[in-house]
Amino acid sequence: ELPPAQTTPLSPTEVAKRAKEGGYRVGWAYLCNNCDNWHVNLAGGYALTEDGILGTCAHVIDMDNKKMRKGGLIAVDHAGNVFPVTSILATDEKIDGALIKIDAKTTPLALNDKVSPGDSAFCLSRPLKQGQYFSEGIVNRFYWNGDKRGDDPNSLQAMRSLKLNVSSRWAPGSSGSAILDQFGNVIGHVATISTMGNGGSKKDTDKGRILITLHTATPARAMMALATEGGD
């Protein structure tokens, strides 16, 4: 049971507070094969229910077991409390979304897919280990990345091709962090960042001809489909 979307406008300061209360850092604590020190590799996540269900990226919880002797998934709240992830409820690599569970009472953020280009898009994340970085932008566009949508445009199969671009800022370390609207609802989460040059190719960007940086997110509608249908 996901909470209904909020409809009361908030100030940017209030949105940041809500993002902080419902936000988590999610990732692995592990012993590698090269030393006896514990390593922690965390990105972002956000609470979706009051009983500890969190959303994040599929690639955030993916870990090459060859790189560690032992370890486990953890989630850390804004106060620094650490919780083991007790289960992975659903994951889908193509939408880059996952639902995980911790044993804790959480402050949920509602999902909202009723947004359009020009609407506000806020993000609180930890880009390049810069903690509590809050940025404001707008929804740039929704777009279909592929044609294998099937007959139902709201199905999980279709959502594997639906992506969202926003102009709020992030960088590596932000993955899985919630993107919020002006009401404090989650409209998506951070997935990738990429640059394009004059010809739209990697060759252009390698030569320094970067003309645009695309911030691409997994839309809330995809996470709704993952919660309904499950994933891989």
XYZ file of N, CA, C and O in Angstrom, residues 22 35-36 38 104 117 120 122 173 187-188 202:
48
model
N 12.812 11.500 4.578
C 12.475 10.257 3.880
C 13.619 9.648 3.103
O 13.470 8.597 2.487
N 42.426 -6.625 1.432
C 42.862 -6.127 2.734
C 41.882 -6.595 3.805
O 40.887 -7.259 3.502
N 42.170 -6.241 5.043
C 41.307 -6.647 6.156
C 40.437 -5.498 6.664
O 39.890 -5.571 7.766
N 37.103 -2.990 6.452
C 35.745 -2.929 5.953
C 35.591 -1.704 5.058
O 36.074 -0.625 5.366
N 12.398 -1.123 10.249
C 12.386 0.187 10.906
C 11.105 0.918 10.531
O 10.502 0.649 9.491
N 6.615 18.532 -18.333
C 7.744 19.426 -18.544
C 7.442 20.833 -18.035
O 6.365 21.382 -18.265
N 8.445 21.687 -11.238
C 9.641 21.716 -10.397
C 10.186 20.315 -10.155
O 9.433 19.338 -10.091
N 13.200 18.761 -7.516
C 14.204 18.970 -6.474
C 14.947 17.662 -6.195
O 14.363 16.580 -6.286
N 27.341 8.905 -6.987
C 27.053 8.927 -5.564
C 25.618 9.330 -5.277
O 25.120 9.139 -4.172
N 8.842 12.059 -7.899
C 8.482 11.940 -9.317
C 9.453 11.037 -10.065
O 9.249 10.724 -11.239
N 10.501 10.602 -9.376
C 11.480 9.705 -9.967
C 12.685 9.591 -9.065
O 12.720 10.187 -7.982
N 30.284 9.719 -28.237
C 31.333 9.698 -27.219
C 32.616 10.331 -27.746
O 33.353 10.965 -27.005
